[in-house]
XYZ file of C-alpha atoms in Angstrom:
409
model
C 91.017 220.177 21.957
C 93.590 220.837 24.689
C 93.377 220.360 28.426
C 94.533 223.946 29.029
C 97.651 225.380 30.627
C 100.436 222.780 30.620
C 101.826 221.428 33.891
C 104.696 222.215 33.605
C 105.909 223.475 30.190
C 107.201 220.282 28.603
C 110.936 219.928 27.933
C 110.793 217.951 24.690
C 110.775 218.967 21.030
C 110.644 217.060 17.774
C 114.434 217.135 17.377
C 114.768 215.192 20.651
C 112.633 212.391 19.255
C 114.457 212.436 15.929
C 117.752 212.193 17.795
C 116.403 209.209 19.714
C 115.357 207.603 16.437
C 118.933 207.835 15.115
C 120.245 206.395 18.372
C 117.854 203.444 18.133
C 118.696 202.627 14.510
C 119.764 198.994 14.400
C 118.720 198.488 18.039
C 114.924 198.735 18.122
C 112.886 197.184 15.345
C 110.722 199.312 13.090
C 107.648 197.323 14.033
C 105.065 196.484 11.378
C 101.702 198.093 10.750
C 98.852 195.634 10.197
C 95.359 196.433 8.959
C 92.221 195.190 10.720
C 89.316 194.508 8.388
C 86.966 193.774 11.264
C 87.648 197.052 13.093
C 87.724 198.990 9.813
C 84.164 197.843 9.083
C 83.122 198.618 12.649
C 84.645 202.107 12.728
C 83.747 202.952 9.134
C 87.299 203.894 8.107
C 90.674 202.133 7.915
C 92.054 200.856 11.233
C 95.679 199.749 11.566
C 97.625 198.118 14.389
C 101.093 199.448 15.254
C 102.593 196.186 16.481
C 104.942 197.069 19.329
C 104.065 193.653 20.740
C 106.528 192.417 18.089
C 109.317 194.707 19.345
C 112.450 193.216 20.909
C 111.607 192.162 24.503
C 107.929 192.148 23.491
C 107.109 195.822 24.127
C 108.001 199.439 23.351
C 109.938 199.784 26.622
C 113.308 198.979 25.030
C 113.162 202.287 23.120
C 113.049 204.570 26.135
C 115.362 202.463 28.277
C 118.063 202.397 25.611
C 117.933 206.158 24.997
C 118.020 206.885 28.742
C 120.993 204.606 29.454
C 122.825 205.798 26.326
C 122.730 209.310 27.753
C 124.517 208.423 30.995
C 127.954 209.859 31.685
C 130.896 207.394 31.840
C 131.009 207.505 35.640
C 127.258 206.826 35.800
C 127.604 203.851 33.480
C 130.397 202.519 35.665
C 128.067 202.633 38.684
C 125.453 200.534 36.876
C 121.716 201.019 36.634
C 118.776 199.790 38.670
C 115.074 199.502 37.865
C 111.869 198.246 39.429
C 109.245 196.535 37.309
C 106.863 193.617 37.156
C 107.656 192.929 33.515
C 108.086 195.051 30.381
C 110.293 197.826 31.784
C 112.430 195.186 33.495
C 113.115 193.440 30.205
C 113.727 196.703 28.352
C 116.292 197.879 30.901
C 117.965 194.467 30.996
C 118.442 194.246 27.228
C 119.380 197.906 26.788
C 122.004 197.608 29.525
C 123.474 194.462 27.999
C 123.691 196.075 24.568
C 125.474 199.092 26.076
C 127.771 197.086 28.352
C 126.244 198.485 31.547
C 125.621 196.388 34.662
C 121.909 196.251 35.542
C 120.016 195.233 38.651
C 116.263 194.803 38.372
C 113.931 194.477 41.347
C 110.731 192.548 40.650
C 107.810 191.651 42.939
C 107.907 188.228 44.564
C 104.809 187.199 42.630
C 106.026 188.367 39.211
C 105.186 185.834 36.463
C 108.006 183.316 36.105
C 108.362 183.779 32.308
C 108.995 187.514 32.819
C 111.536 186.867 35.582
C 113.328 184.303 33.421
C 113.362 186.599 30.377
C 114.776 189.507 32.406
C 117.595 187.286 33.664
C 118.280 185.988 30.163
C 118.647 189.574 28.919
C 121.487 189.957 31.406
C 120.062 191.610 34.519
C 120.714 190.660 38.122
C 117.113 190.042 39.191
C 116.157 190.501 42.829
C 112.694 189.551 44.023
C 111.430 191.900 46.709
C 108.000 192.937 47.949
C 104.536 191.753 47.055
C 103.327 194.983 45.420
C 105.135 197.272 42.998
C 105.409 200.102 45.566
C 107.491 197.855 47.841
C 109.627 196.785 44.892
C 110.136 200.395 43.851
C 111.201 201.400 47.354
C 113.769 198.585 47.413
C 115.195 199.669 44.049
C 115.478 203.287 45.160
C 117.177 202.231 48.389
C 119.634 200.162 46.353
C 120.343 203.187 44.139
C 120.982 205.336 47.221
C 123.282 202.754 48.825
C 125.324 201.806 45.723
C 125.255 204.874 43.488
C 123.511 202.962 40.699
C 121.385 205.168 38.432
C 117.661 204.588 38.844
C 115.976 204.202 35.445
C 112.385 205.403 35.750
C 109.868 203.665 33.490
C 108.239 206.895 32.245
C 109.133 210.040 34.194
C 112.242 211.229 32.346
C 112.654 213.247 29.112
C 115.070 210.730 27.555
C 112.661 207.867 28.171
C 109.794 209.843 26.629
C 111.917 210.792 23.601
C 112.688 207.126 23.024
C 109.032 206.134 23.230
C 108.169 208.986 20.860
C 109.960 207.184 18.041
C 106.807 205.050 17.772
C 105.012 208.217 16.644
C 107.598 208.971 13.946
C 107.222 205.442 12.591
C 103.437 205.801 12.513
C 103.733 208.973 10.404
C 106.094 207.190 8.011
C 103.984 204.041 7.730
C 100.550 205.711 7.663
C 101.028 209.339 6.571
C 97.272 209.810 6.170
C 96.536 208.888 9.821
C 93.686 210.825 11.409
C 93.677 209.420 14.956
C 96.244 207.583 17.081
C 94.925 205.598 20.045
C 97.408 204.575 22.738
C 97.242 203.129 26.242
C 98.312 205.324 29.160
C 99.794 204.236 32.483
C 102.338 206.756 33.684
C 102.096 208.508 30.334
C 105.530 208.098 28.749
C 104.422 206.444 25.508
C 101.422 208.718 24.899
C 103.507 211.807 25.691
C 106.322 210.783 23.359
C 103.958 209.984 20.493
C 102.147 213.305 20.997
C 105.399 215.314 20.898
C 106.476 213.641 17.654
C 103.141 213.622 15.873
C 101.752 217.026 16.836
C 104.952 218.772 15.693
C 104.520 217.349 12.187
C 100.750 216.868 11.946
C 98.944 218.986 14.552
C 95.610 217.924 13.047
C 96.094 214.282 14.097
C 94.057 213.417 17.178
C 95.925 211.552 19.906
C 93.634 209.664 22.300
C 94.873 207.988 25.459
C 93.185 204.989 27.059
C 93.247 203.882 30.691
C 91.663 200.960 32.519
C 88.677 202.108 34.576
C 90.181 200.412 37.622
C 93.406 202.442 37.427
C 92.579 205.768 35.806
C 94.707 208.510 37.344
C 94.774 210.817 34.336
C 91.121 211.975 34.072
C 90.937 213.358 37.650
C 94.473 214.732 37.407
C 93.692 216.553 34.181
C 90.522 217.930 35.740
C 92.488 219.675 38.517
C 95.583 220.511 36.456
C 98.224 218.490 38.309
C 99.057 214.824 38.976
C 96.957 213.163 41.646
C 97.465 209.928 43.535
C 94.321 207.842 43.085
C 93.117 204.633 44.666
C 93.268 201.822 42.144
C 91.543 198.471 41.960
C 92.933 195.265 40.480
C 92.950 195.214 36.680
C 94.105 192.686 34.137
C 95.934 195.565 32.398
C 98.903 195.551 34.760
C 101.086 197.347 32.215
C 99.043 200.555 32.640
C 98.200 200.064 36.316
C 99.739 203.274 37.669
C 98.316 205.265 40.576
C 99.848 208.647 39.704
C 100.847 210.250 36.387
C 104.498 211.125 35.942
C 105.322 214.822 36.306
C 107.141 215.076 32.972
C 104.631 213.165 30.824
C 101.688 214.834 32.562
C 102.631 218.262 31.237
C 102.902 216.891 27.706
C 99.669 214.910 27.894
C 97.837 217.944 29.266
C 99.043 220.139 26.417
C 99.116 217.794 23.434
C 96.867 214.742 23.989
C 93.345 215.459 22.795
C 91.419 213.108 25.065
C 91.849 210.379 27.672
C 89.200 207.644 27.854
C 88.665 204.682 30.151
C 87.668 201.114 29.310
C 86.138 198.293 31.337
C 87.624 194.898 32.152
C 85.072 193.281 29.843
C 86.191 195.528 26.989
C 89.849 194.714 27.659
C 89.285 190.961 27.584
C 87.131 191.230 24.443
C 89.871 193.282 22.786
C 92.546 190.728 23.637
C 90.354 187.962 22.247
C 89.775 189.941 19.043
C 93.516 190.490 18.559
C 94.176 186.793 18.974
C 91.305 185.466 16.859
C 91.033 188.066 14.111
C 94.567 189.486 13.829
C 96.509 186.399 15.035
C 98.442 188.667 17.406
C 99.335 187.883 21.012
C 98.740 191.118 22.921
C 98.739 191.762 26.658
C 95.694 193.523 28.172
C 97.450 196.912 28.479
C 98.495 196.631 24.840
C 94.931 195.828 23.820
C 93.471 198.889 25.592
C 93.279 200.969 22.358
C 91.335 198.137 20.728
C 89.013 198.077 23.756
C 88.330 201.784 23.223
C 87.536 201.182 19.558
C 85.151 198.364 20.433
C 83.451 200.485 23.103
C 82.659 203.501 20.896
C 83.603 202.761 17.272
C 81.633 205.657 15.839
C 83.626 208.274 17.755
C 86.985 207.934 15.977
C 88.078 209.923 12.943
C 89.944 207.723 10.516
C 92.274 206.429 9.429
C 92.948 205.123 12.936
C 96.189 203.646 14.265
C 95.873 201.618 17.474
C 99.207 201.116 19.232
C 99.543 197.539 20.511
C 102.164 198.430 23.095
C 103.144 194.969 24.313
C 102.629 191.236 24.053
C 104.136 189.901 27.266
C 101.320 188.012 28.923
C 101.651 185.064 31.288
C 100.106 181.926 29.708
C 97.981 181.206 32.785
C 96.689 184.779 32.836
C 96.031 184.540 29.109
C 93.873 181.473 29.689
C 91.779 183.287 32.304
C 91.479 186.417 30.196
C 90.379 184.506 27.129
C 87.638 182.832 29.137
C 86.600 186.234 30.463
C 86.641 187.660 26.946
C 84.535 184.823 25.574
C 82.041 185.312 28.392
C 81.901 189.055 27.698
C 81.247 188.251 24.042
C 78.360 185.932 24.994
C 80.235 182.791 23.993
C 80.038 181.085 27.369
C 76.806 179.995 28.974
C 76.525 178.918 32.603
C 73.227 177.539 33.846
C 71.711 175.226 36.443
C 68.851 172.768 36.182
C 67.407 169.846 38.123
C 67.217 166.254 36.990
C 65.673 163.117 38.324
C 68.578 161.186 39.848
C 68.337 158.034 37.767
C 70.584 156.209 35.290
C 70.681 157.837 31.860
C 69.333 161.240 32.962
C 72.614 163.020 32.341
C 73.128 161.262 29.010
C 69.683 162.422 27.888
C 70.533 166.012 28.888
C 73.827 165.896 27.023
C 72.009 164.594 23.974
C 69.808 167.704 23.954
C 72.907 169.901 24.195
C 74.567 167.984 21.354
C 71.592 168.575 19.064
C 71.715 172.285 20.037
C 75.428 172.316 19.018
C 76.671 173.508 22.407
C 80.119 172.412 23.558
C 80.101 171.167 27.162
C 83.142 172.433 29.070
C 82.272 171.377 32.590
C 79.509 169.545 34.475
C 78.970 169.809 38.220
C 76.581 167.781 40.398
C 74.949 168.733 43.707
C 73.094 165.957 45.541
C 73.138 167.103 49.172
C 71.441 170.516 49.048
C 68.440 170.567 51.466
C 66.417 172.320 48.751
C 66.545 169.163 46.616
C 64.028 166.379 46.771
C 65.074 162.815 47.569
C 65.216 161.865 43.898
C 66.609 165.131 42.549
C 70.110 166.237 41.538
C 71.135 169.726 40.543
C 73.434 170.002 37.546
C 75.561 173.046 36.798
C 76.706 173.348 33.200
C 79.397 175.484 31.601
C 78.982 175.615 27.849
C 80.823 177.152 24.932
C 78.472 178.727 22.405
C 78.645 180.740 19.187
C 77.388 183.983 20.666
C 74.404 185.586 22.453
C 71.816 184.323 19.939
C 73.091 180.778 20.242
C 72.955 181.059 24.058
C 69.255 181.896 23.791
C 68.703 179.010 21.379
C 70.393 176.520 23.742
C 68.318 177.673 26.705
C 65.154 177.445 24.598
C 66.036 173.899 23.487
C 66.439 172.819 27.114
C 63.074 174.297 28.085
C 61.383 172.631 25.107
C 62.855 169.330 26.308
C 61.100 169.828 29.651
C 63.975 171.130 31.774
C 63.586 174.058 34.178
C 66.561 176.331 33.562
C 67.696 178.391 36.530
C 70.095 181.394 36.363
């Protein structure tokens, strides 16, 4: 299936991606392919992870950045490069520039996670914090490029960048020649476009499916009208694919060569990240887990063998903690409930004893004694419990009711 007339005719061919692959030899890692028994059983055919989260800098972005900067003329290299990014692109540009001996300046939002800022500096970039949203940071980087002559390195909207990202597709064909479907996250579209160029030229029968977060899904409406649209976006944990407008260059390729673009919910993203961590022992950021979220959401709709591209693993530890809690809640492994007790010594201990017998792990206990709805001798207790899943949640609630407690939502 195709989305119809391309917008515009795309400028890339297989030889461009093969040339990028030669350029990246010894620079970018050929990342491993790992099988997933859990997802294979769920989908009904083999499912593999293409682990770009194990790439240098923790994401695929090094590939495109290195190819783009390698292609600069000597006078452009002398002027240096500049980029704007909250994380992965920043680190890719920083390392690529250092490897090529080019001065780099990277603008990052003021609130960018400290580990990502530190890593970008360690890779050799001059990091400048500016703006509170990426649009403000981008404007500052473009102004810097205008004032200094530095070359602006776009994260996805350039043929060289797309060719570099397309090397992921060549590796997939080499590592899993029998692949039937490739699932990849889409933000601006550079990675999906590059993979599609590489794969469709060799194996046009392979389905390429893009995945966006529901909160930031610019591609479906853009594809519907045949040109890139600016869409309003909402906050999403998948910041790596949080883009409000498709890139002009990748859009034409995605429209022509990508078979389908799907969206996934925040619950699906957090569940996918949790699955990667627990089942595959892989640290993956939410954007990188978006293909897994799509597989979890509609496992029966994929023709196997399936390769899910885990595009990155750079996730702030504090965000990871929140996402894992969200993922466990989405999987029915957290239970929050309220009940009333008689405010007397030993009442809480008795309640906790019931929970212990029910094998629920108590994470947090809150007390309310001053609510006007409570009687003089009553206390309301709010419990946050870790459980084994939805069935266990029901069993814990039933045990509390059998013990005489009134459980409130």
